[in-house]
Amino acid sequence: MDRTRSVKLGLGVWALIVALIALVVLTFLPTPYVIQRPGPVYDTLGTAAGADGEQVPLIHVEGAETFETAGTLDLTTVQVVGNRERTPSWFELALAWMDPSRAVVPLDSVFPEGVTTEQRDERNATLMVDSQHEATAAALNELGYDTGAEVAVVDVVEDAPATGVLQADDVITAIDGTAVTSAKQLRQAIQDAGGDPVELTVQRGGEEQVVEVAPEKQVDGDVTTWLIGVTLRTDYDFEIDVTLQLDNVGGPSAGMMFALGIIDTLTEGELNGGENVAGTGTIEADGTVGPIGGIRQKLYGARDAGADYFLAPSTNCDEVTGHVPDGLTVISTSTLEESLDALEVIANGGDVGSLPTCDVVTSP
């Protein structure tokens, strides 16, 4: 009997040793995943550290009267743990899998093959700048300012329909005789043409000319898109000077909250009624709110920063449902106007329960 117990004990010890060795090996083996976790939260009505480390307002306006604000309009961020040079260990992944505020995602979905960390950061910085321009345009359009939008060509794809027809810095003023007011509108007009050639009115070197381009068909699954092969930008001529300052944060997802912060800064009263509100979402000059990544992490980041309400893009609702932390009320929005309507209800102490939601189920 004692011998049997001794054998079992010995086997148990060896099993433990093997398990520990396996754990050590797994700790150092590379993994094909990275971890997303809640990142810093920034109040668009407040300040943040600038490039020199000094506190600067996230929104600074010149050329128009500004007003006192209260409460918060927080933009939320996501931090990525790991990159192609160093992925998280299997032990770190196991801990993240058990944490509802974190997500384990494939490495390629965040760092595509052939794209370095530096290239990704540069792209995200560009997206942030573009998002700030769109946020300013959306806010000023909402307030009745003329934003003087111009759609210009950034680059022409090699061997595309627009090759030899359009050039970098061409300003596209019309398509088939209809004035072009945004890159989104231009893309939609090309799509609506269904492959038929389109006439583009172009300003080039101070002269106007009309060119014709036949869009090229691109099929991705069940989705058909018509393209002419150009990268576009929208330039604005704002009547007032709005400076948005936020270092070390990239991507387009702060757009909606910046737009709300600008409106609050330029209007009397408190847009949020002095409450703590957070949110996320891309923004276009026409006020359309678009989807973003990492919304579950942003929900937890907002809750931990003290927000009571969260404005979430309606296109992200499938990721929100069932993943809302205690103490946070989520309101669904698809446009800047809907976000403003929600803030009005919150500010007036109205029935927040009557606002659009994601049919959320609260989780611990």
Short mmCIF file of C-alpha atoms in Angstrom, two decimals:
data_model
loop_
_atom_site.label_atom_id
_atom_site.label_comp_id
_atom_site.label_asym_id
_atom_site.label_seq_id
_atom_site.Cartn_x
_atom_site.Cartn_y
_atom_site.Cartn_z
CA MET A 1 0.00 0.00 0.00
CA ASP A 2 2.81 2.39 0.92
CA ARG A 3 4.62 1.51 -2.31
CA THR A 4 1.49 2.27 -4.37
CA ARG A 5 1.08 5.61 -2.62
CA SER A 6 4.75 6.38 -3.22
CA VAL A 7 4.43 5.58 -6.95
CA LYS A 8 1.36 7.79 -7.25
CA LEU A 9 3.14 10.59 -5.42
CA GLY A 10 6.13 10.26 -7.71
CA LEU A 11 3.92 10.36 -10.80
CA GLY A 12 2.17 13.44 -9.43
CA VAL A 13 5.46 15.22 -8.86
CA TRP A 14 6.60 14.43 -12.40
CA ALA A 15 3.28 15.57 -13.81
CA LEU A 16 3.68 18.87 -11.96
CA ILE A 17 7.26 19.26 -13.21
CA VAL A 18 6.17 18.57 -16.81
CA ALA A 19 3.32 21.07 -16.45
CA LEU A 20 5.68 23.72 -15.11
CA ILE A 21 8.15 23.10 -17.93
CA ALA A 22 5.33 23.32 -20.47
CA LEU A 23 4.19 26.61 -18.88
CA VAL A 24 7.70 28.04 -19.08
CA VAL A 25 8.02 26.96 -22.72
CA LEU A 26 4.63 28.45 -23.60
CA THR A 27 5.63 31.69 -21.87
CA PHE A 28 8.44 32.22 -24.36
CA LEU A 29 6.82 30.82 -27.51
CA PRO A 30 5.59 33.49 -29.96
CA THR A 31 1.82 33.76 -30.36
CA PRO A 32 -0.34 34.91 -33.30
CA TYR A 33 -2.41 37.26 -31.11
CA VAL A 34 -2.37 40.67 -29.46
CA ILE A 35 -4.44 41.99 -26.57
CA GLN A 36 -6.76 44.98 -26.62
CA ARG A 37 -7.39 46.69 -23.30
CA PRO A 38 -8.99 49.99 -22.18
CA GLY A 39 -6.75 52.96 -22.96
CA PRO A 40 -6.62 56.48 -21.54
CA VAL A 41 -9.79 58.57 -21.51
CA TYR A 42 -9.63 62.26 -22.49
CA ASP A 43 -12.21 64.93 -21.75
CA THR A 44 -12.66 66.98 -24.93
CA LEU A 45 -13.74 69.88 -22.70
CA GLY A 46 -10.54 69.64 -20.65
CA THR A 47 -6.79 69.56 -21.15
CA ALA A 48 -4.09 67.04 -21.98
CA ALA A 49 -0.31 67.04 -22.01
CA GLY A 50 1.11 68.62 -25.15
CA ALA A 51 4.33 67.77 -26.99
CA ASP A 52 6.36 69.69 -24.40
CA GLY A 53 4.57 68.05 -21.47
CA GLU A 54 2.55 71.16 -20.58
CA GLN A 55 -1.22 70.96 -20.22
CA VAL A 56 -3.08 72.39 -23.23
CA PRO A 57 -6.82 72.50 -23.98
CA LEU A 58 -7.97 69.70 -26.27
CA ILE A 59 -10.16 72.26 -28.07
CA HIS A 60 -8.93 75.81 -28.67
CA VAL A 61 -11.01 78.31 -30.65
CA GLU A 62 -10.06 81.68 -32.10
CA GLY A 63 -12.30 84.04 -34.04
CA ALA A 64 -15.54 83.27 -32.20
CA GLU A 65 -17.01 83.65 -28.72
CA THR A 66 -16.59 80.64 -26.46
CA PHE A 67 -18.52 79.66 -23.35
CA GLU A 68 -17.91 77.89 -20.04
CA THR A 69 -18.58 74.17 -19.96
CA ALA A 70 -19.11 71.62 -17.18
CA GLY A 71 -19.16 67.87 -16.74
CA THR A 72 -17.26 65.81 -19.30
CA LEU A 73 -17.50 64.75 -22.92
CA ASP A 74 -14.93 61.99 -22.86
CA LEU A 75 -13.34 60.36 -25.87
CA THR A 76 -12.22 56.80 -25.21
CA THR A 77 -9.24 54.87 -26.53
CA VAL A 78 -7.91 51.33 -26.77
CA GLN A 79 -4.37 50.17 -26.06
CA VAL A 80 -2.83 47.23 -27.91
CA VAL A 81 -0.50 44.94 -25.98
CA GLY A 82 1.97 43.36 -28.37
CA ASN A 83 3.11 43.85 -31.95
CA ARG A 84 4.93 41.90 -34.66
CA GLU A 85 8.23 42.38 -32.86
CA ARG A 86 6.91 41.07 -29.54
CA THR A 87 3.59 39.24 -29.11
CA PRO A 88 2.01 38.49 -25.69
CA SER A 89 2.86 35.16 -24.08
CA TRP A 90 0.30 32.38 -23.82
CA PHE A 91 0.11 33.08 -20.10
CA GLU A 92 -0.78 36.73 -20.78
CA LEU A 93 -3.38 35.62 -23.32
CA ALA A 94 -4.94 33.26 -20.78
CA LEU A 95 -5.29 36.09 -18.27
CA ALA A 96 -6.80 38.36 -20.94
CA TRP A 97 -9.33 35.70 -21.98
CA MET A 98 -10.65 35.70 -18.40
CA ASP A 99 -10.91 39.51 -18.22
CA PRO A 100 -14.15 40.93 -19.72
CA SER A 101 -12.50 44.33 -20.24
CA ARG A 102 -9.87 42.82 -22.57
CA ALA A 103 -9.98 41.11 -25.94
CA VAL A 104 -7.61 38.67 -27.61
CA VAL A 105 -7.52 39.36 -31.36
CA PRO A 106 -5.48 37.93 -34.25
CA LEU A 107 -2.18 39.69 -34.82
CA ASP A 108 -2.91 40.16 -38.55
CA SER A 109 -6.14 42.06 -37.81
CA VAL A 110 -4.18 44.81 -36.02
CA PHE A 111 -0.76 44.54 -37.67
CA PRO A 112 -1.28 43.32 -41.27
CA GLU A 113 1.51 41.29 -42.83
CA GLY A 114 4.16 43.58 -44.31
CA VAL A 115 3.11 46.60 -42.23
CA THR A 116 5.56 47.68 -39.53
CA THR A 117 4.55 49.15 -36.18
CA GLU A 118 5.94 52.51 -37.34
CA GLN A 119 3.88 52.41 -40.54
CA ARG A 120 0.76 51.54 -38.56
CA ASP A 121 1.38 54.44 -36.18
CA GLU A 122 1.89 56.84 -39.10
CA ARG A 123 -1.36 55.71 -40.71
CA ASN A 124 -3.26 56.10 -37.44
CA ALA A 125 -1.79 59.59 -36.95
CA THR A 126 -3.04 60.54 -40.43
CA LEU A 127 -6.47 59.13 -39.66
CA MET A 128 -6.59 61.19 -36.46
CA VAL A 129 -5.77 64.40 -38.34
CA ASP A 130 -8.43 63.64 -40.97
CA SER A 131 -10.91 62.83 -38.22
CA GLN A 132 -10.24 66.16 -36.51
CA HIS A 133 -10.90 68.02 -39.78
CA GLU A 134 -14.16 66.12 -40.29
CA ALA A 135 -15.17 66.73 -36.66
CA THR A 136 -14.59 70.47 -37.05
CA ALA A 137 -16.54 70.52 -40.31
CA ALA A 138 -19.43 68.54 -38.81
CA ALA A 139 -19.63 70.81 -35.76
CA LEU A 140 -19.45 74.05 -37.75
CA ASN A 141 -21.98 72.77 -40.30
CA GLU A 142 -24.33 71.98 -37.41
CA LEU A 143 -23.87 75.53 -36.12
CA GLY A 144 -24.55 77.10 -39.52
CA TYR A 145 -21.02 78.07 -40.54
CA ASP A 146 -19.78 77.83 -44.12
CA THR A 147 -17.00 75.24 -44.24
CA GLY A 148 -16.02 75.79 -47.89
CA ALA A 149 -15.42 72.11 -48.64
CA GLU A 150 -13.25 71.15 -51.62
CA VAL A 151 -12.55 67.58 -52.73
CA ALA A 152 -9.02 67.09 -54.05
CA VAL A 153 -7.05 64.17 -55.46
CA VAL A 154 -4.21 62.98 -53.22
CA ASP A 155 -2.87 60.25 -55.49
CA VAL A 156 -3.82 58.18 -58.55
CA VAL A 157 -3.45 54.41 -58.40
CA GLU A 158 -1.17 52.94 -61.08
CA ASP A 159 -3.03 51.41 -64.06
CA ALA A 160 -6.40 52.56 -62.71
CA PRO A 161 -9.20 54.14 -64.79
CA ALA A 162 -8.11 57.61 -63.60
CA THR A 163 -4.47 57.08 -64.65
CA GLY A 164 -3.50 59.77 -67.15
CA VAL A 165 -6.85 61.50 -66.65
CA LEU A 166 -6.61 62.89 -63.12
CA GLN A 167 -3.57 64.20 -61.26
CA ALA A 168 -2.57 64.82 -57.66
CA ASP A 169 -4.01 68.13 -56.36
CA ASP A 170 -6.82 68.20 -58.93
CA VAL A 171 -9.90 69.72 -57.27
CA ILE A 172 -13.07 67.90 -58.37
CA THR A 173 -15.90 70.42 -58.34
CA ALA A 174 -18.68 68.46 -60.05
CA ILE A 175 -19.70 65.01 -61.28
CA ASP A 176 -22.09 64.79 -64.20
CA GLY A 177 -22.99 68.44 -63.62
CA THR A 178 -23.79 68.06 -59.90
CA ALA A 179 -21.62 70.03 -57.46
CA VAL A 180 -19.29 67.89 -55.34
CA THR A 181 -19.39 68.79 -51.65
CA SER A 182 -17.65 65.81 -50.04
CA ALA A 183 -15.55 62.78 -50.89
CA LYS A 184 -18.38 60.59 -49.62
CA GLN A 185 -20.85 62.17 -52.02
CA LEU A 186 -18.43 61.76 -54.93
CA ARG A 187 -17.85 58.08 -54.16
CA GLN A 188 -21.60 57.49 -53.90
CA ALA A 189 -22.22 59.21 -57.26
CA ILE A 190 -19.61 56.95 -58.89
CA GLN A 191 -21.26 53.93 -57.28
CA ASP A 192 -24.72 55.05 -58.45
CA ALA A 193 -23.44 55.30 -62.03
CA GLY A 194 -23.16 51.51 -62.01
CA GLY A 195 -20.10 51.38 -64.23
CA ASP A 196 -21.17 54.02 -66.74
CA PRO A 197 -18.54 56.66 -67.57
CA VAL A 198 -18.77 59.78 -65.39
CA GLU A 199 -17.89 63.36 -66.30
CA LEU A 200 -15.77 65.15 -63.72
CA THR A 201 -15.32 68.91 -63.65
CA VAL A 202 -11.79 69.58 -62.43
CA GLN A 203 -9.85 72.66 -61.36
CA ARG A 204 -6.19 72.20 -62.31
CA GLY A 205 -3.56 74.95 -62.14
CA GLY A 206 -6.24 77.63 -61.97
CA GLU A 207 -8.06 76.33 -65.06
CA GLU A 208 -11.28 74.35 -65.32
CA GLN A 209 -11.63 71.29 -67.51
CA VAL A 210 -14.04 68.41 -67.94
CA VAL A 211 -12.72 64.83 -68.11
CA GLU A 212 -14.39 61.46 -68.47
CA VAL A 213 -13.57 58.36 -66.44
CA ALA A 214 -15.05 54.86 -66.77
CA PRO A 215 -15.20 53.24 -63.28
CA GLU A 216 -13.72 49.78 -62.74
CA LYS A 217 -15.68 46.96 -61.11
CA GLN A 218 -14.43 45.40 -57.88
CA VAL A 219 -16.23 42.42 -56.35
CA ASP A 220 -15.72 41.33 -52.74
CA GLY A 221 -18.08 38.47 -51.92
CA ASP A 222 -21.60 39.76 -52.51
CA VAL A 223 -20.50 43.41 -52.56
CA THR A 224 -19.82 45.16 -55.88
CA THR A 225 -17.99 48.49 -55.82
CA TRP A 226 -17.18 50.81 -58.73
CA LEU A 227 -13.84 52.59 -58.45
CA ILE A 228 -11.88 55.11 -60.52
CA GLY A 229 -8.61 54.54 -58.63
CA VAL A 230 -7.89 57.73 -56.72
CA THR A 231 -7.21 58.67 -53.11
CA LEU A 232 -9.21 61.72 -52.06
CA ARG A 233 -9.07 64.36 -49.36
CA THR A 234 -11.54 67.05 -48.39
CA ASP A 235 -10.07 70.48 -47.76
CA TYR A 236 -12.01 73.05 -45.74
CA ASP A 237 -11.88 76.82 -45.40
CA PHE A 238 -13.28 77.37 -41.92
CA GLU A 239 -14.60 80.78 -40.90
CA ILE A 240 -13.13 80.39 -37.42
CA ASP A 241 -9.91 78.79 -36.24
CA VAL A 242 -10.46 75.54 -34.31
CA THR A 243 -7.37 73.73 -33.04
CA LEU A 244 -7.67 70.17 -31.71
CA GLN A 245 -4.66 69.01 -29.71
CA LEU A 246 -4.12 65.43 -28.63
CA ASP A 247 -0.72 63.78 -28.91
CA ASN A 248 0.03 60.05 -28.97
CA VAL A 249 -3.51 59.04 -29.95
CA GLY A 250 -4.26 57.80 -33.45
CA GLY A 251 -7.18 56.58 -35.52
CA PRO A 252 -10.51 58.17 -36.48
CA SER A 253 -12.72 57.09 -33.57
CA ALA A 254 -12.53 60.36 -31.59
CA GLY A 255 -14.39 62.27 -34.31
CA MET A 256 -17.89 62.38 -32.83
CA MET A 257 -16.76 63.37 -29.34
CA PHE A 258 -14.55 66.13 -30.74
CA ALA A 259 -17.52 67.45 -32.74
CA LEU A 260 -19.70 67.51 -29.60
CA GLY A 261 -16.91 69.23 -27.65
CA ILE A 262 -16.59 71.94 -30.31
CA ILE A 263 -20.33 72.57 -30.30
CA ASP A 264 -20.41 72.78 -26.49
CA THR A 265 -17.48 75.22 -26.52
CA LEU A 266 -19.20 77.47 -29.06
CA THR A 267 -22.70 77.51 -27.54
CA GLU A 268 -24.16 78.86 -24.33
CA GLY A 269 -25.12 76.47 -21.57
CA GLU A 270 -23.86 73.01 -20.85
CA LEU A 271 -24.52 70.53 -23.64
CA ASN A 272 -24.37 67.62 -21.18
CA GLY A 273 -26.11 69.39 -18.31
CA GLY A 274 -22.94 69.04 -16.27
CA GLU A 275 -23.11 65.23 -16.43
CA ASN A 276 -20.24 62.87 -17.21
CA VAL A 277 -20.74 61.53 -20.73
CA ALA A 278 -18.34 59.43 -22.81
CA GLY A 279 -18.56 58.01 -26.27
CA THR A 280 -16.90 57.01 -29.49
CA GLY A 281 -17.52 56.98 -33.22
CA THR A 282 -16.10 58.29 -36.44
CA ILE A 283 -17.68 61.41 -37.90
CA GLU A 284 -18.16 62.79 -41.38
CA ALA A 285 -18.77 66.41 -42.31
CA ASP A 286 -22.46 65.67 -42.92
CA GLY A 287 -22.79 64.40 -39.34
CA THR A 288 -22.83 60.67 -40.07
CA VAL A 289 -21.47 58.64 -37.13
CA GLY A 290 -19.57 55.49 -38.12
CA PRO A 291 -18.33 52.30 -36.45
CA ILE A 292 -15.07 51.87 -34.59
CA GLY A 293 -12.96 49.06 -33.16
CA GLY A 294 -12.51 47.96 -29.57
CA ILE A 295 -15.84 49.25 -28.31
CA ARG A 296 -16.04 46.76 -25.43
CA GLN A 297 -12.73 48.00 -24.06
CA LYS A 298 -13.94 51.59 -24.47
CA LEU A 299 -17.07 50.84 -22.45
CA TYR A 300 -14.97 49.65 -19.51
CA GLY A 301 -12.54 52.57 -19.92
CA ALA A 302 -15.44 55.03 -19.79
CA ARG A 303 -16.98 53.38 -16.71
CA ASP A 304 -13.64 53.35 -14.89
CA ALA A 305 -13.15 57.06 -15.74
CA GLY A 306 -16.45 57.94 -14.03
CA ALA A 307 -18.80 58.28 -16.99
CA ASP A 308 -22.48 57.60 -16.40
CA TYR A 309 -23.57 57.67 -20.06
CA PHE A 310 -21.96 56.34 -23.22
CA LEU A 311 -22.79 57.31 -26.81
CA ALA A 312 -22.15 54.28 -29.05
CA PRO A 313 -22.41 54.05 -32.84
CA SER A 314 -25.51 52.08 -33.79
CA THR A 315 -23.35 50.08 -36.21
CA ASN A 316 -21.44 48.70 -33.20
CA CYS A 317 -24.54 47.55 -31.31
CA ASP A 318 -23.94 43.88 -32.03
CA GLU A 319 -20.66 44.15 -30.10
CA VAL A 320 -22.21 46.14 -27.26
CA THR A 321 -25.14 43.89 -26.39
CA GLY A 322 -24.37 41.81 -23.34
CA HIS A 323 -21.06 43.54 -22.64
CA VAL A 324 -22.01 46.71 -20.75
CA PRO A 325 -20.35 47.14 -17.35
CA ASP A 326 -22.47 48.00 -14.31
CA GLY A 327 -23.18 51.68 -13.81
CA LEU A 328 -23.01 52.70 -17.47
CA THR A 329 -26.02 53.62 -19.61
CA VAL A 330 -25.41 53.12 -23.34
CA ILE A 331 -27.26 55.22 -25.92
CA SER A 332 -27.18 54.27 -29.59
CA THR A 333 -26.51 56.97 -32.19
CA SER A 334 -26.01 57.12 -35.95
CA THR A 335 -25.74 60.89 -36.50
CA LEU A 336 -24.41 63.97 -34.76
CA GLU A 337 -27.99 65.25 -34.50
CA GLU A 338 -29.07 62.10 -32.64
CA SER A 339 -26.14 62.55 -30.25
CA LEU A 340 -27.19 66.14 -29.61
CA ASP A 341 -30.78 65.03 -28.99
CA ALA A 342 -29.54 62.46 -26.46
CA LEU A 343 -27.45 65.07 -24.65
CA GLU A 344 -30.46 67.37 -24.49
CA VAL A 345 -32.48 64.67 -22.73
CA ILE A 346 -29.60 64.01 -20.31
CA ALA A 347 -29.10 67.74 -19.64
CA ASN A 348 -32.79 68.32 -18.95
CA GLY A 349 -33.09 65.31 -16.65
CA GLY A 350 -35.48 63.66 -19.10
CA ASP A 351 -36.35 60.01 -19.63
CA VAL A 352 -33.07 58.53 -20.80
CA GLY A 353 -34.83 55.19 -21.08
CA SER A 354 -36.78 56.54 -24.05
CA LEU A 355 -33.58 57.06 -26.06
CA PRO A 356 -32.35 54.49 -28.63
CA THR A 357 -30.27 51.71 -27.09
CA CYS A 358 -28.48 48.58 -28.25
CA ASP A 359 -30.96 46.43 -26.28
CA VAL A 360 -28.09 45.95 -23.87
CA VAL A 361 -27.92 43.33 -21.16
CA THR A 362 -25.90 44.48 -18.17
CA SER A 363 -22.94 42.28 -17.23
CA PRO A 364 -20.92 42.32 -14.00
#
